[in-house]
PDB file of C-alpha atoms and ligand atoms in Angstrom:
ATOM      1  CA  UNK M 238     204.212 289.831  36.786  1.00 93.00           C
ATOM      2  CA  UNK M 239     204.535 294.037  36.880  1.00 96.00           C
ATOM      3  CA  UNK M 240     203.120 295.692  39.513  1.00 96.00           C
ATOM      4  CA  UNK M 241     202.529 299.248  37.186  1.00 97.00           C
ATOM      5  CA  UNK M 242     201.485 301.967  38.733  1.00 95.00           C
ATOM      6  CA  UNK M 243     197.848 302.827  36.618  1.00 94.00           C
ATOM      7  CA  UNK M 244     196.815 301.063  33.369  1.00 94.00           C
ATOM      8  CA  UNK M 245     196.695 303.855  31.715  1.00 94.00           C
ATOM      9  CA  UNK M 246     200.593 304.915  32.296  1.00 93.00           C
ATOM     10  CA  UNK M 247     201.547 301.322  31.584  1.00 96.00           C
ATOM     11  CA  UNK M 248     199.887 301.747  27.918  1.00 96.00           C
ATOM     12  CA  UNK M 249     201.547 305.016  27.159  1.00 96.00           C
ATOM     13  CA  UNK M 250     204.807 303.632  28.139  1.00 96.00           C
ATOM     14  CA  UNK M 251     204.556 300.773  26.009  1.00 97.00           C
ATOM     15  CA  UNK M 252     203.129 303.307  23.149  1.00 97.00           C
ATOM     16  CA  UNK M 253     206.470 304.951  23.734  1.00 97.00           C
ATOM     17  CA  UNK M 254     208.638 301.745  23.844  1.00 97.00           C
ATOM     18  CA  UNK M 255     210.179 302.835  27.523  1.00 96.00           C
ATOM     19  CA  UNK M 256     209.150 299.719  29.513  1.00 96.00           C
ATOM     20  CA  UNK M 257     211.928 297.667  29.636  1.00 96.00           C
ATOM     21  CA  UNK M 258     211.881 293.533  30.263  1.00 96.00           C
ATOM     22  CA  UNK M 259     212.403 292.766  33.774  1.00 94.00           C
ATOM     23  CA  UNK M 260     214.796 289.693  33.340  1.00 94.00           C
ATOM     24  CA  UNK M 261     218.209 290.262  34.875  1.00 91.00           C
ATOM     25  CA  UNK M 262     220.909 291.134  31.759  1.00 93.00           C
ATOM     26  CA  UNK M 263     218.001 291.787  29.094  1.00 96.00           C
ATOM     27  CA  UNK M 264     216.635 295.005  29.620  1.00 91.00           C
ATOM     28  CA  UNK M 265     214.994 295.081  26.075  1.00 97.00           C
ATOM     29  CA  UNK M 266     211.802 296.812  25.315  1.00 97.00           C
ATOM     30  CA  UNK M 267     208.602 295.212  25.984  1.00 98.00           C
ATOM     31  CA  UNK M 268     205.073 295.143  23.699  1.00 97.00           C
ATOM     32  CA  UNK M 269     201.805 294.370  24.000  1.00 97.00           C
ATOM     33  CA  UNK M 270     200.810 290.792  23.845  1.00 97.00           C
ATOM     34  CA  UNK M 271     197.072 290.572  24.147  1.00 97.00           C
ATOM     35  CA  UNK M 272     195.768 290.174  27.463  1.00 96.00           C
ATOM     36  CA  UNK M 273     195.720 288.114  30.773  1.00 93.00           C
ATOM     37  CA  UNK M 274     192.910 286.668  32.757  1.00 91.00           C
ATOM     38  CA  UNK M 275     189.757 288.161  33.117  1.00 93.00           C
ATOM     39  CA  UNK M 276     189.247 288.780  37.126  1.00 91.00           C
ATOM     40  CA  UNK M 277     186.720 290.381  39.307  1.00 94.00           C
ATOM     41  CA  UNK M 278     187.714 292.767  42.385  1.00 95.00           C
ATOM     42  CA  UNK M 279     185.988 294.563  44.934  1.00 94.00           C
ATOM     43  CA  UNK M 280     187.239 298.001  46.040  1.00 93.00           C
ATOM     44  CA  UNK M 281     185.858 299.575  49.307  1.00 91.00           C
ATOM     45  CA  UNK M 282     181.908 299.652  49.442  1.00 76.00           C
ATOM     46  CA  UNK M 283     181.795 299.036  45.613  1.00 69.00           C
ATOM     47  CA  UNK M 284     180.309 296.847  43.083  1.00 83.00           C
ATOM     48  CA  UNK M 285     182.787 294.216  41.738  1.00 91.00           C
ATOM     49  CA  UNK M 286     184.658 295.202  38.384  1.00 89.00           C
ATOM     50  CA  UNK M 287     185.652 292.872  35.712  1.00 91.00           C
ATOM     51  CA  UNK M 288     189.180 293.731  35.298  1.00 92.00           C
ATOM     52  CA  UNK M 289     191.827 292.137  32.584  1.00 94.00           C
ATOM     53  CA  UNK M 290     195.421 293.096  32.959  1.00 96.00           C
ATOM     54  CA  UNK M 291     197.845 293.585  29.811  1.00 97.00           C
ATOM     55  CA  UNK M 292     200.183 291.410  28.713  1.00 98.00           C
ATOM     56  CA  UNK M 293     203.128 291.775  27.394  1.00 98.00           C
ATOM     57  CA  UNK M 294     206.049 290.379  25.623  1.00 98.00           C
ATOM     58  CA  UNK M 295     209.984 291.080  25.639  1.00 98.00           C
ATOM     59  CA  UNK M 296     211.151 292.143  22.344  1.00 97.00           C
ATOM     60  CA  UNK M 297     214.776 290.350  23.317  1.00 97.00           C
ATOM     61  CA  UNK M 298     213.819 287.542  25.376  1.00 97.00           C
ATOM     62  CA  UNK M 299     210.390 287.223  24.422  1.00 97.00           C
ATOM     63  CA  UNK M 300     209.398 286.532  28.575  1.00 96.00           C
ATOM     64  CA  UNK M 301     205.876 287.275  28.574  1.00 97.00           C
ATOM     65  CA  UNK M 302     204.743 289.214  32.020  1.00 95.00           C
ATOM     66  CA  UNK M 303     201.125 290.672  32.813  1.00 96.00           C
ATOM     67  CA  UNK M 304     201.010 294.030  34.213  1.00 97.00           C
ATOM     68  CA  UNK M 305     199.093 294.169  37.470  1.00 96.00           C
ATOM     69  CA  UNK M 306     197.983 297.832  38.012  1.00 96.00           C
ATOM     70  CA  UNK M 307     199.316 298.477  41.748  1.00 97.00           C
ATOM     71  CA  UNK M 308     195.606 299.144  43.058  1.00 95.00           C
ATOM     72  CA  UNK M 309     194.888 295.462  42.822  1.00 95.00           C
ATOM     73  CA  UNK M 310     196.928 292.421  44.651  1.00 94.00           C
ATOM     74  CA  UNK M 311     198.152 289.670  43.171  1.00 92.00           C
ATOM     75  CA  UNK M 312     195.476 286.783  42.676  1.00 88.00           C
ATOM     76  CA  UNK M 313     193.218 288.227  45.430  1.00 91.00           C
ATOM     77  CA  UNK M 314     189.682 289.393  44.983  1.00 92.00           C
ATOM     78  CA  UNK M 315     189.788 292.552  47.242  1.00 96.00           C
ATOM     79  CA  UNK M 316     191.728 295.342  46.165  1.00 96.00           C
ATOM     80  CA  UNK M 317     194.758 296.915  47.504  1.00 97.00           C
ATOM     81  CA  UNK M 318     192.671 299.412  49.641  1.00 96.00           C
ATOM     82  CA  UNK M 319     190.711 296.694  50.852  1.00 97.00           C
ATOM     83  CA  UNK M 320     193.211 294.751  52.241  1.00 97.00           C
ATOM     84  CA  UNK M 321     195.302 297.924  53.588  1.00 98.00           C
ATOM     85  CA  UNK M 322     192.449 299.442  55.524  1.00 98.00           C
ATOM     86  CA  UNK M 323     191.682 295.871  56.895  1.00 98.00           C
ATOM     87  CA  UNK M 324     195.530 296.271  57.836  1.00 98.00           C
ATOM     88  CA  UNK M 325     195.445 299.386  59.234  1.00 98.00           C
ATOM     89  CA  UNK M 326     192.608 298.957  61.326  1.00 98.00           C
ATOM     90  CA  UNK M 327     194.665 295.964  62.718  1.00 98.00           C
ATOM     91  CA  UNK M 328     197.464 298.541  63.577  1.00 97.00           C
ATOM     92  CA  UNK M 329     195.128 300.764  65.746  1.00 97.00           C
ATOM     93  CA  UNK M 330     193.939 297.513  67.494  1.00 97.00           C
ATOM     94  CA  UNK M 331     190.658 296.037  65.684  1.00 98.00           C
ATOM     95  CA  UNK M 332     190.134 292.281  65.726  1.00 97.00           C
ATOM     96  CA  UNK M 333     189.801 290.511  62.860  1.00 98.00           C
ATOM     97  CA  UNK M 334     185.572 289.588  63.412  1.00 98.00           C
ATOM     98  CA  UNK M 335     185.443 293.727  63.353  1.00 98.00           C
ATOM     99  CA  UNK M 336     187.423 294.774  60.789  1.00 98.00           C
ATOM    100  CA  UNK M 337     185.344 292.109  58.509  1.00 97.00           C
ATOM    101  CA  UNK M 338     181.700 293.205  59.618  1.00 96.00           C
ATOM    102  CA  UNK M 339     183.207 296.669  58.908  1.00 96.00           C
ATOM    103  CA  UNK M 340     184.200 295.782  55.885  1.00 96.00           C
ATOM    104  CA  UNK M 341     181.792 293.136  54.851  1.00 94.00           C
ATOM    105  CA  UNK M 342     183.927 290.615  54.303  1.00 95.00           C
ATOM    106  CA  UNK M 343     183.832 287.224  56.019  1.00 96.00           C
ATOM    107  CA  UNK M 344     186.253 286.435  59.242  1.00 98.00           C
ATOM    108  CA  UNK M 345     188.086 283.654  57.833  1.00 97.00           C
ATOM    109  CA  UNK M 346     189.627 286.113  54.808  1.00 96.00           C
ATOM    110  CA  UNK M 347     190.328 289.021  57.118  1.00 98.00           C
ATOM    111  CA  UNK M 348     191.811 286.582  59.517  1.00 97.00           C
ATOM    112  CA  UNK M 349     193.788 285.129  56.432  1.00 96.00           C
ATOM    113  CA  UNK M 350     195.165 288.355  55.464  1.00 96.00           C
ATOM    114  CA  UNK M 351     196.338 289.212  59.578  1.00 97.00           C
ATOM    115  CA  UNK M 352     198.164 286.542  59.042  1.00 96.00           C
ATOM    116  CA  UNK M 353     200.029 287.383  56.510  1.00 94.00           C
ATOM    117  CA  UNK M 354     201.202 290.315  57.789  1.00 94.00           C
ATOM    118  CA  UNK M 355     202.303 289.664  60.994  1.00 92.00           C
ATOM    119  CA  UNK M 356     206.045 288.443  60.034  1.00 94.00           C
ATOM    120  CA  UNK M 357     208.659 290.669  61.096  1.00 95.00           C
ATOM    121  CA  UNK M 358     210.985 290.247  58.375  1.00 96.00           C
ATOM    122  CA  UNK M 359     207.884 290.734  56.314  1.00 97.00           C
ATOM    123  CA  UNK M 360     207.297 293.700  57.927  1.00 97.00           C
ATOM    124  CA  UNK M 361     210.611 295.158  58.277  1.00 97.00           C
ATOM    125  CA  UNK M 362     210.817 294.653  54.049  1.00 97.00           C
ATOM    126  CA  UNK M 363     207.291 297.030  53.417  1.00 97.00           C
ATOM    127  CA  UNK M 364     209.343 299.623  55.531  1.00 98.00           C
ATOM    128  CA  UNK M 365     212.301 299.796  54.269  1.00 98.00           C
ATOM    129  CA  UNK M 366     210.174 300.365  50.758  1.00 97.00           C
ATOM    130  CA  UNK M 367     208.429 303.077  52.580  1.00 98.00           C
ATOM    131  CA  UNK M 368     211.414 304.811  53.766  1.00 98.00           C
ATOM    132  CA  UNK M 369     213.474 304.399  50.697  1.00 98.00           C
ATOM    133  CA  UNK M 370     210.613 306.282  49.091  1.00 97.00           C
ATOM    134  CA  UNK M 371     210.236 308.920  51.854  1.00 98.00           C
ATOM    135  CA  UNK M 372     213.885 309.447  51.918  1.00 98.00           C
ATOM    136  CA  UNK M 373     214.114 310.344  48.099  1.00 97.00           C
ATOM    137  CA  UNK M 374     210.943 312.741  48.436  1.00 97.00           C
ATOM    138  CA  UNK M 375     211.751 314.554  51.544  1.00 97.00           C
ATOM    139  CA  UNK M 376     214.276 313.301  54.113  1.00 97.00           C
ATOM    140  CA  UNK M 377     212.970 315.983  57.002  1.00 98.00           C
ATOM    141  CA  UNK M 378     209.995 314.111  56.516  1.00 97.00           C
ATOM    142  CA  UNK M 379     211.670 310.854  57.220  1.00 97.00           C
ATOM    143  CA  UNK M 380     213.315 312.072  60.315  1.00 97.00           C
ATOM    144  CA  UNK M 381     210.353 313.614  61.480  1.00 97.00           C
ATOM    145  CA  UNK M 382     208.567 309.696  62.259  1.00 96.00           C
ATOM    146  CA  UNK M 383     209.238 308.535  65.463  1.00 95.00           C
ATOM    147  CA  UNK M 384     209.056 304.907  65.906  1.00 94.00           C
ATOM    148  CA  UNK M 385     205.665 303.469  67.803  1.00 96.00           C
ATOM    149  CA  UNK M 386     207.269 300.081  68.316  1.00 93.00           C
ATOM    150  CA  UNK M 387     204.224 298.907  66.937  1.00 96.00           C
ATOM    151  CA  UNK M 388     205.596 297.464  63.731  1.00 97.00           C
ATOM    152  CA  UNK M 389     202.894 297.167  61.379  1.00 97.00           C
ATOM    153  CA  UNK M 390     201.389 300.998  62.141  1.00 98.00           C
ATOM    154  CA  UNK M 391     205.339 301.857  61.529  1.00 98.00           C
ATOM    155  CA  UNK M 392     205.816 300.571  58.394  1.00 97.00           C
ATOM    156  CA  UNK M 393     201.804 301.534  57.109  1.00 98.00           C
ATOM    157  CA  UNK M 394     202.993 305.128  58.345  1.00 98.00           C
ATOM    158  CA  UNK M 395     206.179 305.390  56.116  1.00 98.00           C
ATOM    159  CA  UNK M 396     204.845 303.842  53.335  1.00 98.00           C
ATOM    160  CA  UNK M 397     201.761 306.275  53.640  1.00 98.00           C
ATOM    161  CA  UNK M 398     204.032 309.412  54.145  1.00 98.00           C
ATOM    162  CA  UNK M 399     206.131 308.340  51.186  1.00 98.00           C
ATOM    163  CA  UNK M 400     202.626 307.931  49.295  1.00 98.00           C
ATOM    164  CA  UNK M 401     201.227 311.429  50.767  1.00 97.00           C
ATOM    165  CA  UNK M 402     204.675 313.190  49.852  1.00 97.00           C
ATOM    166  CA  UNK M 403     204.798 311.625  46.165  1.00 97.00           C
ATOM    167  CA  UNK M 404     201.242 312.665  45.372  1.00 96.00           C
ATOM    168  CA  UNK M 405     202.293 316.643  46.711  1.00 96.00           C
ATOM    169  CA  UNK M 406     205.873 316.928  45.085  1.00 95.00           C
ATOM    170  CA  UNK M 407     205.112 314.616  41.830  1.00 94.00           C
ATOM    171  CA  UNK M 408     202.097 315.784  41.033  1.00 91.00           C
ATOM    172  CA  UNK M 409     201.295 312.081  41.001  1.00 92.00           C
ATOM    173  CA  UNK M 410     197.013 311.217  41.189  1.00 92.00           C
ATOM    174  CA  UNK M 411     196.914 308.184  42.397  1.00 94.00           C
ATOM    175  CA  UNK M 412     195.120 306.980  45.838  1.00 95.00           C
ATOM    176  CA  UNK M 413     197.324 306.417  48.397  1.00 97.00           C
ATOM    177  CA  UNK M 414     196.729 302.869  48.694  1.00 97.00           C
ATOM    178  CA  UNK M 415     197.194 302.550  45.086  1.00 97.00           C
ATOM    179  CA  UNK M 416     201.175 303.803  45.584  1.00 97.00           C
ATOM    180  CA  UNK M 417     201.772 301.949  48.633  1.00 98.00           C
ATOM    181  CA  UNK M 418     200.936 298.690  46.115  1.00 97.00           C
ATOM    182  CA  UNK M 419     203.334 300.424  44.040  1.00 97.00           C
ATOM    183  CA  UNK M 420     206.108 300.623  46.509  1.00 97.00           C
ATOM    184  CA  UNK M 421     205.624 297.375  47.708  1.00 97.00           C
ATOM    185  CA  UNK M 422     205.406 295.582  44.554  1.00 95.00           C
ATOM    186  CA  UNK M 423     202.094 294.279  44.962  1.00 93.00           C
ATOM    187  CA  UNK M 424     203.633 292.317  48.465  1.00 93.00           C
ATOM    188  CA  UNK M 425     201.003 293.904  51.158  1.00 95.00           C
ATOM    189  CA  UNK M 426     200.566 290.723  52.593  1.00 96.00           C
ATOM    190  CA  UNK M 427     203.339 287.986  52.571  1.00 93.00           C
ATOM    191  CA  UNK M 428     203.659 285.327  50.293  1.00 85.00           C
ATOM    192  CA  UNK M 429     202.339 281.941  51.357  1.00 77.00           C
ATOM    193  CA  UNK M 430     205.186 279.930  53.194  1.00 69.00           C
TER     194      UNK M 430
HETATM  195 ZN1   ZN U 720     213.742 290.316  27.966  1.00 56.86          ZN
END
C-alpha cells in the first residue's frame, strides 16, 4: 500500500510516469492496474462514501500496490479526521464514552483507537514525522514549540504545524488532517501487536 496524498495527484503522476515502485533497489515506474476494493468511510458528520482506491502495477517488478489517498486509514471505516479529532480530544483530556457521543461513534471503537495510540515509541515515531516536516518548512517554527510533556498533544501539535506551514508555503489544499495521514503514512494509530 501508498499512502498518496489526493487521488487526484496520484492519477496525474501516474499520467506523467513519475511514481516510482516502492520496493527497495527497483525504483521503476508504476501504472495503473485497475482498481482495489470497494470500501465505505465516514468523514466528520457526513454521509458514508463508497470509495475504491487505484491500483497499480510496477513496470520492473510488476509488485502491485493500491494507493490509499492519505485522508482515509488503512482498513478502517472512519476517516483520517475522524480518528484524529477523536485523538485530539483525548490530548485535551476527553474520555473515550465523550469523545464517541460527540462523535457518534460507539465506545468500544473510540476506546479501540485510544488504545492504539497510547505507545510511546508509537508516539515518539508520529513526531519525529511531524518535526522532520516542520523542520524542512520553517525551522523558527520548530523551535518555537515548547514541549507540554503531554506526549500525544506534542506530537498532534508538530504534525499539525508541519501541516498548517505546508498548506501556507506550498500552496498545498489539502485539510490538515488529510497531510498529517500523509506524514504519517497512513500510521495514526499503531499497528495491532
Ligand atoms: Zn518495482
Amino acid at each position: 500500500m501508498i499512502i498518496v496524498r489526493a487521488a487526484e495527484s496520484a492519477e496525474e503522476a501516474l499520467a506523467d510516469r513519475t511514481m516510482r515502485c516502492p520496493h527497495h533497489g527497483c525504483g521503476d515506474t508504476l501504472q495503473r492496474w485497475g482498481h482495489g476494493r470497494r470500501r465505505r468511510v465516514r468523514g466528520l458528520g457526513t454521509e458514508p462514501i463508497d470509495v475504491q482506491p487505484r491500483r497499480v502495477r510496477c513496470r520492473g517488478c510488476g509488485a502491485t500496490q493500491v494507493l490509499l489517498p492519505a485522508a482515509l486509514q488503512p482498513r478502517r471505516a472512519d476517516s483520517t479526521e475522524v480518528v484524529g479529532t477523536a485523538l485530539a480530544s483525548k490530548a485535551k483530556g476527553l474520555g473515550y464514552r465523550r469523545i464517541a457521543a460527540t462523535l457518534g461513534r460507539s465506545a468500544s471503537t473510540v476506546r479501540r483507537w485510544l488504545r492504539r495510540a497510547r505507545d510511546r515509541a508509537h508516539l515518539n515515531r508520529l513526531w519525529q514525522r511531524g518535526a522532520q516536516e516542520l523542520i524542512r518548512l520553517n525551522a523558527d517554527a520548530f523551535n518555537a514549540i515548547a514541549g507540554t510533556g503531554n506526549l500525544l498533544l506534542d506530537c498532534l501539535t508538530m504534525l499539525a504545524a508541519a501541516a498548517w506551514w505546508a498548506r501556507r508555503r506550498l500552496g498545498i489544499a489539502e485539510p490538515v488532517w488529510t497531510l498529517i495521514g500523509l506524514y504519517t503514512g497512513g500510521r495514526l494509530l499503531a499497528p495491532p501487536a
